[in-house]
PDB file of C-alpha atoms in Angstrom:
ATOM      1  CA  MET A  73      12.176 -14.966  22.388  1.00  0.00           C
ATOM      2  CA  LYS A  74      13.164 -18.059  20.383  1.00  0.00           C
ATOM      3  CA  ASN A  75      14.298 -17.322  16.856  1.00  0.00           C
ATOM      4  CA  ASP A  76      15.351 -20.869  15.908  1.00  0.00           C
ATOM      5  CA  LEU A  77      12.054 -22.751  16.141  1.00  0.00           C
ATOM      6  CA  PHE A  78      13.008 -26.158  14.747  1.00  0.00           C
ATOM      7  CA  SER A  79      15.209 -27.842  12.160  1.00  0.00           C
ATOM      8  CA  ILE A  80      14.459 -30.181   9.287  1.00  0.00           C
ATOM      9  CA  GLY A  81      17.736 -31.797   8.293  1.00  0.00           C
ATOM     10  CA  PRO A  82      20.161 -28.981   7.421  1.00  0.00           C
ATOM     11  CA  PHE A  83      17.371 -26.376   7.275  1.00  0.00           C
ATOM     12  CA  THR A  84      16.472 -24.304  10.325  1.00  0.00           C
ATOM     13  CA  ILE A  85      13.099 -22.568  10.563  1.00  0.00           C
ATOM     14  CA  HIS A  86      13.567 -19.127  12.090  1.00  0.00           C
ATOM     15  CA  GLY A  87      10.741 -17.457  13.968  1.00  0.00           C
ATOM     16  CA  TYR A  88      11.341 -14.066  12.358  1.00  0.00           C
ATOM     17  CA  GLY A  89      11.260 -15.420   8.805  1.00  0.00           C
ATOM     18  CA  LEU A  90       8.259 -17.640   9.537  1.00  0.00           C
ATOM     19  CA  MET A  91       6.224 -14.729  10.916  1.00  0.00           C
ATOM     20  CA  ILE A  92       7.166 -12.507   7.970  1.00  0.00           C
ATOM     21  CA  ALA A  93       6.090 -15.244   5.544  1.00  0.00           C
ATOM     22  CA  LEU A  94       2.862 -15.852   7.481  1.00  0.00           C
ATOM     23  CA  GLY A  95       2.117 -12.127   7.461  1.00  0.00           C
ATOM     24  CA  ILE A  96       2.593 -11.928   3.688  1.00  0.00           C
ATOM     25  CA  VAL A  97       0.332 -14.941   3.110  1.00  0.00           C
ATOM     26  CA  VAL A  98      -2.418 -13.533   5.338  1.00  0.00           C
ATOM     27  CA  CYS A  99      -2.025 -10.131   3.654  1.00  0.00           C
ATOM     28  CA  VAL A 100      -2.501 -11.643   0.182  1.00  0.00           C
ATOM     29  CA  ILE A 101      -5.436 -13.846   1.235  1.00  0.00           C
ATOM     30  CA  MET A 102      -7.226 -10.953   2.918  1.00  0.00           C
ATOM     31  CA  GLY A 103      -6.471  -8.615   0.017  1.00  0.00           C
ATOM     32  CA  THR A 104      -7.744 -10.973  -2.682  1.00  0.00           C
ATOM     33  CA  TYR A 105     -10.845 -11.831  -0.625  1.00  0.00           C
ATOM     34  CA  ARG A 106     -11.721  -8.168  -0.161  1.00  0.00           C
ATOM     35  CA  ALA A 107     -10.937  -7.449  -3.830  1.00  0.00           C
ATOM     36  CA  LYS A 108     -13.406 -10.121  -4.922  1.00  0.00           C
ATOM     37  CA  LYS A 109     -15.988  -8.898  -2.414  1.00  0.00           C
ATOM     38  CA  HIS A 110     -15.772  -5.256  -3.535  1.00  0.00           C
ATOM     39  CA  GLY A 111     -15.355  -5.842  -7.263  1.00  0.00           C
ATOM     40  CA  TYR A 112     -11.639  -5.113  -7.692  1.00  0.00           C
ATOM     41  CA  LYS A 113      -9.163  -7.068  -9.802  1.00  0.00           C
ATOM     42  CA  GLU A 114      -7.796  -9.987  -7.808  1.00  0.00           C
ATOM     43  CA  ASP A 115      -4.785 -10.419 -10.094  1.00  0.00           C
ATOM     44  CA  ALA A 116      -3.918  -6.745  -9.577  1.00  0.00           C
ATOM     45  CA  VAL A 117      -3.925  -7.277  -5.816  1.00  0.00           C
ATOM     46  CA  LEU A 118      -1.553 -10.228  -6.186  1.00  0.00           C
ATOM     47  CA  ASP A 119       0.753  -8.272  -8.503  1.00  0.00           C
ATOM     48  CA  ILE A 120       0.800  -5.277  -6.156  1.00  0.00           C
ATOM     49  CA  ALA A 121       1.585  -7.574  -3.227  1.00  0.00           C
ATOM     50  CA  ILE A 122       4.501  -9.236  -5.048  1.00  0.00           C
ATOM     51  CA  PHE A 123       6.078  -6.014  -6.293  1.00  0.00           C
ATOM     52  CA  SER A 124       5.500  -4.187  -2.993  1.00  0.00           C
ATOM     53  CA  VAL A 125       7.024  -7.009  -0.932  1.00  0.00           C
ATOM     54  CA  LEU A 126      10.129  -7.150  -3.135  1.00  0.00           C
ATOM     55  CA  ALA A 127      10.496  -3.373  -3.118  1.00  0.00           C
ATOM     56  CA  GLY A 128       9.728  -3.327   0.604  1.00  0.00           C
ATOM     57  CA  PHE A 129      12.601  -5.656   1.483  1.00  0.00           C
ATOM     58  CA  LEU A 130      14.999  -3.564  -0.610  1.00  0.00           C
ATOM     59  CA  GLY A 131      13.710  -0.321   0.884  1.00  0.00           C
ATOM     60  CA  ALA A 132      13.888  -1.632   4.452  1.00  0.00           C
ATOM     61  CA  LYS A 133      17.487  -2.734   3.924  1.00  0.00           C
ATOM     62  CA  LEU A 134      18.436   0.535   2.207  1.00  0.00           C
ATOM     63  CA  LEU A 135      17.115   2.639   5.098  1.00  0.00           C
ATOM     64  CA  PHE A 136      18.935   0.352   7.540  1.00  0.00           C
ATOM     65  CA  VAL A 137      22.156   1.003   5.621  1.00  0.00           C
ATOM     66  CA  LEU A 138      21.534   4.760   5.815  1.00  0.00           C
ATOM     67  CA  VAL A 139      20.839   4.565   9.546  1.00  0.00           C
ATOM     68  CA  GLU A 140      23.995   2.467  10.066  1.00  0.00           C
ATOM     69  CA  PHE A 141      26.020   4.357   7.447  1.00  0.00           C
ATOM     70  CA  ASP A 142      29.159   4.778   9.569  1.00  0.00           C
ATOM     71  CA  ARG A 143      29.241   1.048  10.289  1.00  0.00           C
ATOM     72  CA  PHE A 144      28.473   0.377   6.617  1.00  0.00           C
ATOM     73  CA  LEU A 145      31.544   2.369   5.540  1.00  0.00           C
ATOM     74  CA  GLU A 146      33.715   0.346   7.931  1.00  0.00           C
ATOM     75  CA  ASN A 147      32.362  -3.060   6.910  1.00  0.00           C
ATOM     76  CA  PRO A 148      29.787  -2.974   4.069  1.00  0.00           C
ATOM     77  CA  MET A 149      29.258  -6.735   3.843  1.00  0.00           C
ATOM     78  CA  GLN A 150      28.608  -7.060   7.570  1.00  0.00           C
ATOM     79  CA  VAL A 151      25.788  -4.513   7.393  1.00  0.00           C
ATOM     80  CA  LEU A 152      24.361  -5.849   4.114  1.00  0.00           C
ATOM     81  CA  GLY A 153      24.545  -9.430   5.333  1.00  0.00           C
ATOM     82  CA  SER A 154      22.969  -8.715   8.715  1.00  0.00           C
ATOM     83  CA  GLU A 155      19.305  -9.265   9.560  1.00  0.00           C
ATOM     84  CA  GLY A 156      18.792  -5.525  10.057  1.00  0.00           C
ATOM     85  CA  PHE A 157      15.824  -3.806   8.416  1.00  0.00           C
ATOM     86  CA  VAL A 158      13.953  -0.552   9.045  1.00  0.00           C
ATOM     87  CA  VAL A 159      10.192  -0.983   8.602  1.00  0.00           C
ATOM     88  CA  TYR A 160       9.569   2.548   7.361  1.00  0.00           C
ATOM     89  CA  GLY A 161      11.957   1.975   4.462  1.00  0.00           C
ATOM     90  CA  GLY A 162       9.867  -1.030   3.488  1.00  0.00           C
ATOM     91  CA  ILE A 163       6.594   0.879   3.747  1.00  0.00           C
ATOM     92  CA  ILE A 164       7.833   3.795   1.640  1.00  0.00           C
ATOM     93  CA  ALA A 165       9.389   1.572  -1.039  1.00  0.00           C
ATOM     94  CA  GLY A 166       6.355  -0.720  -1.095  1.00  0.00           C
ATOM     95  CA  VAL A 167       3.968   2.196  -1.553  1.00  0.00           C
ATOM     96  CA  LEU A 168       6.112   3.649  -4.359  1.00  0.00           C
ATOM     97  CA  ALA A 169       6.103   0.267  -6.105  1.00  0.00           C
ATOM     98  CA  ALA A 170       2.297   0.118  -5.797  1.00  0.00           C
ATOM     99  CA  VAL A 171       1.954   3.663  -7.160  1.00  0.00           C
ATOM    100  CA  LEU A 172       4.164   2.804 -10.137  1.00  0.00           C
ATOM    101  CA  TYR A 173       2.228  -0.401 -10.854  1.00  0.00           C
ATOM    102  CA  CYS A 174      -1.126   1.404 -10.719  1.00  0.00           C
ATOM    103  CA  ARG A 175       0.114   4.133 -13.060  1.00  0.00           C
ATOM    104  CA  ILE A 176       1.353   1.564 -15.573  1.00  0.00           C
ATOM    105  CA  LYS A 177      -1.890  -0.434 -15.385  1.00  0.00           C
ATOM    106  CA  LYS A 178      -4.026   2.745 -15.304  1.00  0.00           C
ATOM    107  CA  LEU A 179      -5.616   1.818 -11.985  1.00  0.00           C
ATOM    108  CA  SER A 180      -6.607   4.131  -9.154  1.00  0.00           C
ATOM    109  CA  PHE A 181      -3.839   3.855  -6.556  1.00  0.00           C
ATOM    110  CA  LEU A 182      -5.980   5.362  -3.787  1.00  0.00           C
ATOM    111  CA  GLU A 183      -8.723   2.783  -4.323  1.00  0.00           C
ATOM    112  CA  TYR A 184      -6.271  -0.090  -4.021  1.00  0.00           C
ATOM    113  CA  PHE A 185      -4.501   1.618  -1.127  1.00  0.00           C
ATOM    114  CA  ASP A 186      -7.828   1.763   0.721  1.00  0.00           C
ATOM    115  CA  LEU A 187      -8.467  -1.877  -0.120  1.00  0.00           C
ATOM    116  CA  LEU A 188      -5.048  -3.149   0.987  1.00  0.00           C
ATOM    117  CA  ALA A 189      -4.352  -0.929   4.014  1.00  0.00           C
ATOM    118  CA  PRO A 190      -5.935  -3.394   6.508  1.00  0.00           C
ATOM    119  CA  SER A 191      -3.958  -6.236   4.907  1.00  0.00           C
ATOM    120  CA  VAL A 192      -0.700  -4.305   5.230  1.00  0.00           C
ATOM    121  CA  SER A 193      -1.401  -3.605   8.889  1.00  0.00           C
ATOM    122  CA  ILE A 194      -2.133  -7.242   9.747  1.00  0.00           C
ATOM    123  CA  ALA A 195       1.074  -8.303   7.966  1.00  0.00           C
ATOM    124  CA  GLN A 196       2.995  -5.839  10.120  1.00  0.00           C
ATOM    125  CA  GLY A 197       1.374  -7.343  13.216  1.00  0.00           C
ATOM    126  CA  PHE A 198       2.744 -10.785  12.343  1.00  0.00           C
ATOM    127  CA  GLY A 199       6.105  -9.227  11.491  1.00  0.00           C
ATOM    128  CA  ARG A 200       6.381  -7.697  14.966  1.00  0.00           C
ATOM    129  CA  ILE A 201       5.751 -11.104  16.518  1.00  0.00           C
ATOM    130  CA  GLY A 202       8.750 -12.214  14.471  1.00  0.00           C
ATOM    131  CA  CYS A 203      10.728  -9.329  15.985  1.00  0.00           C
ATOM    132  CA  PHE A 204       9.758 -10.580  19.439  1.00  0.00           C
ATOM    133  CA  LEU A 205      10.943 -14.112  18.639  1.00  0.00           C
ATOM    134  CA  ALA A 206      14.257 -12.770  17.316  1.00  0.00           C
ATOM    135  CA  GLY A 207      14.660 -10.257  20.142  1.00  0.00           C
ATOM    136  CA  CYS A 208      15.185  -7.265  17.835  1.00  0.00           C
ATOM    137  CA  CYS A 209      13.439  -3.879  18.233  1.00  0.00           C
ATOM    138  CA  TYR A 210      13.555  -4.392  22.000  1.00  0.00           C
ATOM    139  CA  GLY A 211      12.422  -1.986  24.681  1.00  0.00           C
ATOM    140  CA  ARG A 212      14.016  -0.253  27.656  1.00  0.00           C
ATOM    141  CA  GLU A 213      14.852  -2.042  30.878  1.00  0.00           C
ATOM    142  CA  THR A 214      11.916  -2.289  33.271  1.00  0.00           C
ATOM    143  CA  HIS A 215      11.087  -3.766  36.665  1.00  0.00           C
ATOM    144  CA  ALA A 216       7.353  -3.846  35.940  1.00  0.00           C
ATOM    145  CA  PHE A 217       5.451  -7.141  35.897  1.00  0.00           C
ATOM    146  CA  TRP A 218       5.266  -7.078  32.088  1.00  0.00           C
ATOM    147  CA  GLY A 219       9.027  -7.123  31.592  1.00  0.00           C
ATOM    148  CA  VAL A 220      10.372  -9.874  29.316  1.00  0.00           C
ATOM    149  CA  THR A 221      13.798 -11.458  29.746  1.00  0.00           C
ATOM    150  CA  PHE A 222      15.425 -12.655  26.532  1.00  0.00           C
ATOM    151  CA  PRO A 223      17.810 -15.635  26.413  1.00  0.00           C
ATOM    152  CA  GLU A 224      21.358 -15.729  25.108  1.00  0.00           C
ATOM    153  CA  GLY A 225      21.532 -15.603  21.319  1.00  0.00           C
ATOM    154  CA  SER A 226      18.810 -12.981  20.929  1.00  0.00           C
ATOM    155  CA  PHE A 227      19.434  -9.524  19.534  1.00  0.00           C
ATOM    156  CA  ALA A 228      18.189  -8.108  22.844  1.00  0.00           C
ATOM    157  CA  PRO A 229      20.441  -7.993  25.933  1.00  0.00           C
ATOM    158  CA  ALA A 230      20.144 -11.340  27.714  1.00  0.00           C
ATOM    159  CA  GLY A 231      19.049 -11.736  31.315  1.00  0.00           C
ATOM    160  CA  VAL A 232      17.596  -8.216  31.630  1.00  0.00           C
ATOM    161  CA  PRO A 233      13.825  -7.611  31.909  1.00  0.00           C
ATOM    162  CA  LEU A 234      12.799  -5.364  29.004  1.00  0.00           C
ATOM    163  CA  ILE A 235       9.593  -3.671  27.857  1.00  0.00           C
ATOM    164  CA  PRO A 236       8.086  -5.948  25.140  1.00  0.00           C
ATOM    165  CA  THR A 237       7.800  -3.160  22.577  1.00  0.00           C
ATOM    166  CA  GLN A 238       7.500  -5.750  19.792  1.00  0.00           C
ATOM    167  CA  LEU A 239       4.275  -7.140  21.270  1.00  0.00           C
ATOM    168  CA  LEU A 240       2.929  -3.637  21.924  1.00  0.00           C
ATOM    169  CA  SER A 241       3.556  -2.784  18.276  1.00  0.00           C
ATOM    170  CA  SER A 242       1.977  -6.057  17.144  1.00  0.00           C
ATOM    171  CA  ALA A 243      -1.150  -5.473  19.235  1.00  0.00           C
ATOM    172  CA  GLY A 244      -1.352  -1.945  17.840  1.00  0.00           C
ATOM    173  CA  ASP A 245      -1.065  -3.196  14.253  1.00  0.00           C
ATOM    174  CA  PHE A 246      -3.831  -5.768  14.773  1.00  0.00           C
ATOM    175  CA  ALA A 247      -6.003  -3.078  16.401  1.00  0.00           C
ATOM    176  CA  ILE A 248      -5.405  -0.774  13.418  1.00  0.00           C
ATOM    177  CA  THR A 249      -6.508  -3.599  11.113  1.00  0.00           C
ATOM    178  CA  GLY A 250      -9.825  -3.875  12.951  1.00  0.00           C
ATOM    179  CA  ILE A 251     -10.351  -0.117  12.970  1.00  0.00           C
ATOM    180  CA  LEU A 252      -9.648   0.145   9.239  1.00  0.00           C
ATOM    181  CA  LEU A 253     -12.034  -2.694   8.401  1.00  0.00           C
ATOM    182  CA  LEU A 254     -14.824  -1.000  10.371  1.00  0.00           C
ATOM    183  CA  TYR A 255     -14.030   2.444   8.997  1.00  0.00           C
ATOM    184  CA  SER A 256     -13.933   1.239   5.384  1.00  0.00           C
ATOM    185  CA  LYS A 257     -17.531   0.033   5.683  1.00  0.00           C
ATOM    186  CA  HIS A 258     -18.765   3.566   6.365  1.00  0.00           C
ATOM    187  CA  SER A 259     -16.300   5.818   4.539  1.00  0.00           C
ATOM    188  CA  LYS A 260     -16.954   6.094   0.810  1.00  0.00           C
ATOM    189  CA  GLN A 261     -14.405   8.859   0.203  1.00  0.00           C
ATOM    190  CA  LYS A 262     -11.535   7.504  -1.887  1.00  0.00           C
ATOM    191  CA  GLY A 263      -8.229   7.619  -0.035  1.00  0.00           C
ATOM    192  CA  ASN A 264      -9.589   8.080   3.481  1.00  0.00           C
ATOM    193  CA  THR A 265      -9.006   4.505   4.648  1.00  0.00           C
ATOM    194  CA  GLY A 266      -5.405   4.662   3.455  1.00  0.00           C
ATOM    195  CA  ALA A 267      -4.981   8.045   5.133  1.00  0.00           C
ATOM    196  CA  LEU A 268      -6.354   6.663   8.396  1.00  0.00           C
ATOM    197  CA  TYR A 269      -3.824   3.825   8.235  1.00  0.00           C
ATOM    198  CA  LEU A 270      -0.974   6.320   7.832  1.00  0.00           C
ATOM    199  CA  LEU A 271      -2.321   8.476  10.663  1.00  0.00           C
ATOM    200  CA  LEU A 272      -2.794   5.647  13.169  1.00  0.00           C
ATOM    201  CA  TYR A 273       0.439   3.862  12.331  1.00  0.00           C
ATOM    202  CA  GLY A 274       2.435   7.095  12.379  1.00  0.00           C
ATOM    203  CA  ILE A 275       1.110   8.107  15.811  1.00  0.00           C
ATOM    204  CA  GLY A 276       1.517   4.612  17.233  1.00  0.00           C
ATOM    205  CA  ARG A 277       5.062   4.241  15.938  1.00  0.00           C
ATOM    206  CA  PHE A 278       6.029   7.685  17.260  1.00  0.00           C
ATOM    207  CA  LEU A 279       4.840   6.763  20.772  1.00  0.00           C
ATOM    208  CA  VAL A 280       6.329   3.251  20.871  1.00  0.00           C
ATOM    209  CA  GLU A 281       9.720   4.667  19.903  1.00  0.00           C
ATOM    210  CA  PHE A 282       9.929   6.326  23.343  1.00  0.00           C
ATOM    211  CA  LEU A 283       9.918   2.849  24.909  1.00  0.00           C
ATOM    212  CA  ARG A 284      12.567   1.297  22.663  1.00  0.00           C
ATOM    213  CA  SER A 285      16.226   0.935  23.569  1.00  0.00           C
ATOM    214  CA  ASP A 286      17.841  -0.612  20.495  1.00  0.00           C
ATOM    215  CA  ASP A 287      20.248   1.370  18.327  1.00  0.00           C
ATOM    216  CA  ARG A 288      18.171   2.696  15.404  1.00  0.00           C
ATOM    217  CA  GLY A 289      19.655   6.071  14.468  1.00  0.00           C
ATOM    218  CA  THR A 290      18.657   9.596  15.448  1.00  0.00           C
ATOM    219  CA  VAL A 291      17.658  12.884  13.845  1.00  0.00           C
ATOM    220  CA  GLY A 292      18.283  15.511  16.495  1.00  0.00           C
ATOM    221  CA  ILE A 293      16.446  14.481  19.676  1.00  0.00           C
ATOM    222  CA  LEU A 294      14.177  12.088  17.775  1.00  0.00           C
ATOM    223  CA  SER A 295      14.819   8.594  16.490  1.00  0.00           C
ATOM    224  CA  THR A 296      14.903   8.175  12.716  1.00  0.00           C
ATOM    225  CA  SER A 297      11.485   6.480  12.807  1.00  0.00           C
ATOM    226  CA  GLN A 298       9.981   9.256  14.939  1.00  0.00           C
ATOM    227  CA  PHE A 299      11.206  11.830  12.442  1.00  0.00           C
ATOM    228  CA  ILE A 300       9.642   9.871   9.567  1.00  0.00           C
ATOM    229  CA  SER A 301       6.459   9.375  11.608  1.00  0.00           C
ATOM    230  CA  ILE A 302       5.933  13.123  11.768  1.00  0.00           C
ATOM    231  CA  GLY A 303       6.054  13.289   7.971  1.00  0.00           C
ATOM    232  CA  ILE A 304       3.690  10.300   7.663  1.00  0.00           C
ATOM    233  CA  VAL A 305       1.137  11.903  10.023  1.00  0.00           C
ATOM    234  CA  LEU A 306       1.339  15.223   8.158  1.00  0.00           C
ATOM    235  CA  LEU A 307       0.799  13.381   4.864  1.00  0.00           C
ATOM    236  CA  ALA A 308      -2.276  11.656   6.313  1.00  0.00           C
ATOM    237  CA  ILE A 309      -3.706  14.986   7.490  1.00  0.00           C
ATOM    238  CA  LEU A 310      -3.056  16.466   4.031  1.00  0.00           C
ATOM    239  CA  MET A 311      -4.876  13.537   2.413  1.00  0.00           C
ATOM    240  CA  PHE A 312      -7.902  13.990   4.691  1.00  0.00           C
ATOM    241  CA  TRP A 313      -7.934  17.724   3.965  1.00  0.00           C
ATOM    242  CA  ARG A 314      -7.739  17.240   0.184  1.00  0.00           C
ATOM    243  CA  ASN A 315     -10.517  14.660   0.289  1.00  0.00           C
ATOM    244  CA  SER A 316     -12.677  17.001   2.363  1.00  0.00           C
ATOM    245  CA  VAL A 317     -12.166  19.860  -0.114  1.00  0.00           C
ATOM    246  CA  ARG A 318     -12.878  17.525  -3.038  1.00  0.00           C
ATOM    247  CA  LYS A 319     -16.074  16.276  -1.389  1.00  0.00           C
ATOM    248  CA  LYS A 320     -17.339  19.826  -0.834  1.00  0.00           C
ATOM    249  CA  LYS A 321     -16.704  20.694  -4.478  1.00  0.00           C
ATOM    250  CA  GLU A 322     -18.579  17.598  -5.622  1.00  0.00           C
ATOM    251  CA  GLU A 323     -21.533  18.486  -3.392  1.00  0.00           C
TER     252      GLU A 323
END
């Protein structure tokens, strides 16, 4: 809605960047607090956060380039220098970085995935508020009371009431955080909290995509993110199934 929040001398504070930074800070604080509470290594949480964030930005940009590949071939620097990112690319790259770190340090990835899943979700919630401020990831035109009209200078079309898909996604991410925190108190099966995060986020993202109107690539009749969401949900179901089989064998 307002990407340029304020300026300090020659520096301008952008709403999108501020929300991303705030989300990362909250993610790290929550992660280290829960690590200390549950007896995990706090320094490992910080390392995983740093490497996953760096890999996440690269992955999000890489997937954006793939989605906008035709435009990238025409003008590579315009695409690389734009503010475009695809969240799923960041999630996938961030998870791979965490897996690699845990293998090197001989830590259980699933245990740390369970621990950090609520933190990742709350960071995404703040990130989507940043999307709302910038006007990216906007929804379809609507005449309903909840329509939001973006000003000139936003990524969204100006002067047209649109579905606030960014705020819907943000509310969903914060809700997932709460659900995961409650679920983790009762589930002792390693990997289930992480699987629940993948399941809920995948379903939520698949549904929200129907309301979006920005150009984000397609795979057949589905958007790129919907296609990936199907794979994420199937992976979550596979994780639940494997954990169930493992639990029965242990019993």
